[in-house]
Amino acid sequence: MQPDLILTVEKPFAIRFNEVDMMGVVWHGAYPVYLEDAREAFGDKYGLSYHRYIAERIAAPVVDLHINYRRPLRYGMNPVVRITYRPSEAAKIVFDYEIVDSATGDVCLTARTVQVFTDFEGNLFWESPEFYTQWKTKVGLL
């Protein structure tokens, strides 16, 4: 494994009116959707898309989500979500996130998600699926 290899993606997004309260502040429940969009962008860039999981008949549910709200996002802002893959030897996928106000550079949110592998019936994999191990080798993590 290359210790200095960092896999990251930045995805700009717009805040939609239906995501804010009457004060123009983003509702706390909208943030997990922004994180999901970042995971999709990461998968598209690095060849670990949800289409790949489906083709392999593997699910990767989020089992842990930690969010630290630092500054509110408001309607009209154009933030960027940054997702960074955190390598793990365990059969799981860990991502760290930052949402940054593109106008000021202020960090508005930090977060972490943990996903595990299951079959489509919900049975947990205790070892990484073969396609995931192959992916880690291909991108230089193994």
GROMACS .gro file of C-alpha atoms in nm:
model
  142
    1MET     CA    1   0.000   0.000   0.000
    2GLN     CA    2   0.120   0.349  -0.082
    3PRO     CA    3   0.097   0.539   0.247
    4ASP     CA    4   0.078   0.877   0.074
    5LEU     CA    5  -0.188   0.778  -0.182
    6ILE     CA    6  -0.498   0.992  -0.128
    7LEU     CA    7  -0.812   0.926  -0.329
    8THR     CA    8  -1.036   1.232  -0.319
    9VAL     CA    9  -1.302   1.406  -0.525
   10GLU     CA   10  -1.451   1.753  -0.503
   11LYS     CA   11  -1.809   1.800  -0.617
   12PRO     CA   12  -1.968   2.145  -0.636
   13PHE     CA   13  -2.342   2.159  -0.576
   14ALA     CA   14  -2.624   2.408  -0.557
   15ILE     CA   15  -2.861   2.433  -0.266
   16ARG     CA   16  -3.219   2.386  -0.377
   17PHE     CA   17  -3.505   2.586  -0.228
   18ASN     CA   18  -3.679   2.268  -0.110
   19GLU     CA   19  -3.377   2.192   0.114
   20VAL     CA   20  -3.406   2.503   0.330
   21ASP     CA   21  -3.628   2.622   0.613
   22MET     CA   22  -3.813   2.955   0.628
   23MET     CA   23  -3.487   3.130   0.729
   24GLY     CA   24  -3.307   3.000   0.420
   25VAL     CA   25  -3.091   2.757   0.622
   26VAL     CA   26  -3.037   2.404   0.489
   27TRP     CA   27  -3.238   2.150   0.686
   28HIS     CA   28  -3.007   1.907   0.871
   29GLY     CA   29  -3.161   1.605   0.694
   30ALA     CA   30  -3.046   1.729   0.352
   31TYR     CA   31  -2.678   1.678   0.432
   32PRO     CA   32  -2.673   1.297   0.396
   33VAL     CA   33  -2.796   1.345   0.037
   34TYR     CA   34  -2.498   1.572  -0.035
   35LEU     CA   35  -2.269   1.300   0.103
   36GLU     CA   36  -2.439   1.038  -0.114
   37ASP     CA   37  -2.383   1.257  -0.420
   38ALA     CA   38  -2.014   1.274  -0.327
   39ARG     CA   39  -1.994   0.893  -0.297
   40GLU     CA   40  -2.143   0.863  -0.646
   41ALA     CA   41  -1.890   1.112  -0.784
   42PHE     CA   42  -1.609   0.919  -0.615
   43GLY     CA   43  -1.732   0.592  -0.766
   44ASP     CA   44  -1.756   0.746  -1.112
   45LYS     CA   45  -1.402   0.884  -1.093
   46TYR     CA   46  -1.231   0.579  -0.944
   47GLY     CA   47  -1.427   0.290  -1.096
   48LEU     CA   48  -1.623   0.193  -0.787
   49SER     CA   49  -1.972   0.292  -0.902
   50TYR     CA   50  -2.296   0.158  -0.765
   51HIS     CA   51  -2.350  -0.005  -1.105
   52ARG     CA   52  -2.042  -0.213  -1.029
   53TYR     CA   53  -2.180  -0.323  -0.692
   54ILE     CA   54  -2.508  -0.423  -0.854
   55ALA     CA   55  -2.329  -0.617  -1.128
   56GLU     CA   56  -2.136  -0.802  -0.857
   57ARG     CA   57  -2.461  -0.861  -0.661
   58ILE     CA   58  -2.315  -0.682  -0.360
   59ALA     CA   59  -2.477  -0.414  -0.145
   60ALA     CA   60  -2.280  -0.160   0.056
   61PRO     CA   61  -2.516  -0.006   0.311
   62VAL     CA   62  -2.409   0.283   0.529
   63VAL     CA   63  -2.398   0.150   0.886
   64ASP     CA   64  -2.238   0.448   1.055
   65LEU     CA   65  -2.277   0.821   0.985
   66HIS     CA   66  -2.117   1.098   1.190
   67ILE     CA   67  -2.186   1.459   1.103
   68ASN     CA   68  -2.032   1.766   1.265
   69TYR     CA   69  -2.224   2.078   1.167
   70ARG     CA   70  -1.991   2.379   1.189
   71ARG     CA   71  -2.159   2.659   0.993
   72PRO     CA   72  -2.498   2.669   0.827
   73LEU     CA   73  -2.540   2.634   0.456
   74ARG     CA   74  -2.789   2.883   0.315
   75TYR     CA   75  -2.998   2.912   0.005
   76GLY     CA   76  -2.796   3.081  -0.270
   77MET     CA   77  -2.458   2.945  -0.157
   78ASN     CA   78  -2.253   2.731  -0.396
   79PRO     CA   79  -2.065   2.490  -0.170
   80VAL     CA   80  -1.830   2.207  -0.256
   81VAL     CA   81  -1.832   1.865  -0.094
   82ARG     CA   82  -1.492   1.695  -0.071
   83ILE     CA   83  -1.484   1.319  -0.019
   84THR     CA   84  -1.170   1.130   0.080
   85TYR     CA   85  -1.132   0.753   0.092
   86ARG     CA   86  -0.979   0.618   0.414
   87PRO     CA   87  -0.811   0.280   0.362
   88SER     CA   88  -0.902  -0.003   0.598
   89GLU     CA   89  -0.789  -0.363   0.614
   90ALA     CA   90  -1.137  -0.461   0.736
   91ALA     CA   91  -1.423  -0.548   0.501
   92LYS     CA   92  -1.565  -0.197   0.498
   93ILE     CA   93  -1.545   0.134   0.314
   94VAL     CA   94  -1.471   0.450   0.510
   95PHE     CA   95  -1.507   0.802   0.370
   96ASP     CA   96  -1.435   1.140   0.526
   97TYR     CA   97  -1.611   1.451   0.399
   98GLU     CA   98  -1.589   1.828   0.417
   99ILE     CA   99  -1.845   2.070   0.284
  100VAL     CA  100  -1.682   2.404   0.215
  101ASP     CA  101  -1.832   2.740   0.124
  102SER     CA  102  -1.671   2.807  -0.215
  103ALA     CA  103  -1.693   3.184  -0.167
  104THR     CA  104  -1.511   3.201   0.168
  105GLY     CA  105  -1.333   2.868   0.207
  106ASP     CA  106  -1.507   2.815   0.542
  107VAL     CA  107  -1.565   2.453   0.642
  108CYS     CA  108  -1.938   2.416   0.707
  109LEU     CA  109  -1.947   2.045   0.783
  110THR     CA  110  -1.723   1.747   0.842
  111ALA     CA  111  -1.851   1.391   0.832
  112ARG     CA  112  -1.755   1.026   0.812
  113THR     CA  113  -1.944   0.727   0.678
  114VAL     CA  114  -1.877   0.357   0.714
  115GLN     CA  115  -2.022   0.106   0.470
  116VAL     CA  116  -2.011  -0.271   0.496
  117PHE     CA  117  -2.067  -0.540   0.234
  118THR     CA  118  -2.374  -0.761   0.222
  119ASP     CA  119  -2.549  -0.978  -0.028
  120PHE     CA  120  -2.890  -0.864  -0.150
  121GLU     CA  121  -3.056  -1.054   0.134
  122GLY     CA  122  -2.863  -0.853   0.393
  123ASN     CA  123  -2.609  -1.119   0.494
  124LEU     CA  124  -2.286  -0.954   0.608
  125PHE     CA  125  -1.953  -1.032   0.439
  126TRP     CA  126  -1.675  -1.077   0.693
  127GLU     CA  127  -1.409  -1.052   0.422
  128SER     CA  128  -1.387  -0.802   0.139
  129PRO     CA  129  -1.553  -0.919  -0.183
  130GLU     CA  130  -1.311  -1.018  -0.459
  131PHE     CA  131  -1.407  -0.724  -0.684
  132TYR     CA  132  -1.329  -0.478  -0.402
  133THR     CA  133  -0.987  -0.634  -0.337
  134GLN     CA  134  -0.918  -0.617  -0.713
  135TRP     CA  135  -1.024  -0.250  -0.715
  136LYS     CA  136  -0.790  -0.170  -0.424
  137THR     CA  137  -0.505  -0.336  -0.615
  138LYS     CA  138  -0.588  -0.151  -0.937
  139VAL     CA  139  -0.584   0.194  -0.773
  140GLY     CA  140  -0.264   0.119  -0.581
  141LEU     CA  141  -0.399   0.063  -0.231
  142LEU     CA  142  -0.267  -0.294  -0.209
   0.00000   0.00000   0.00000
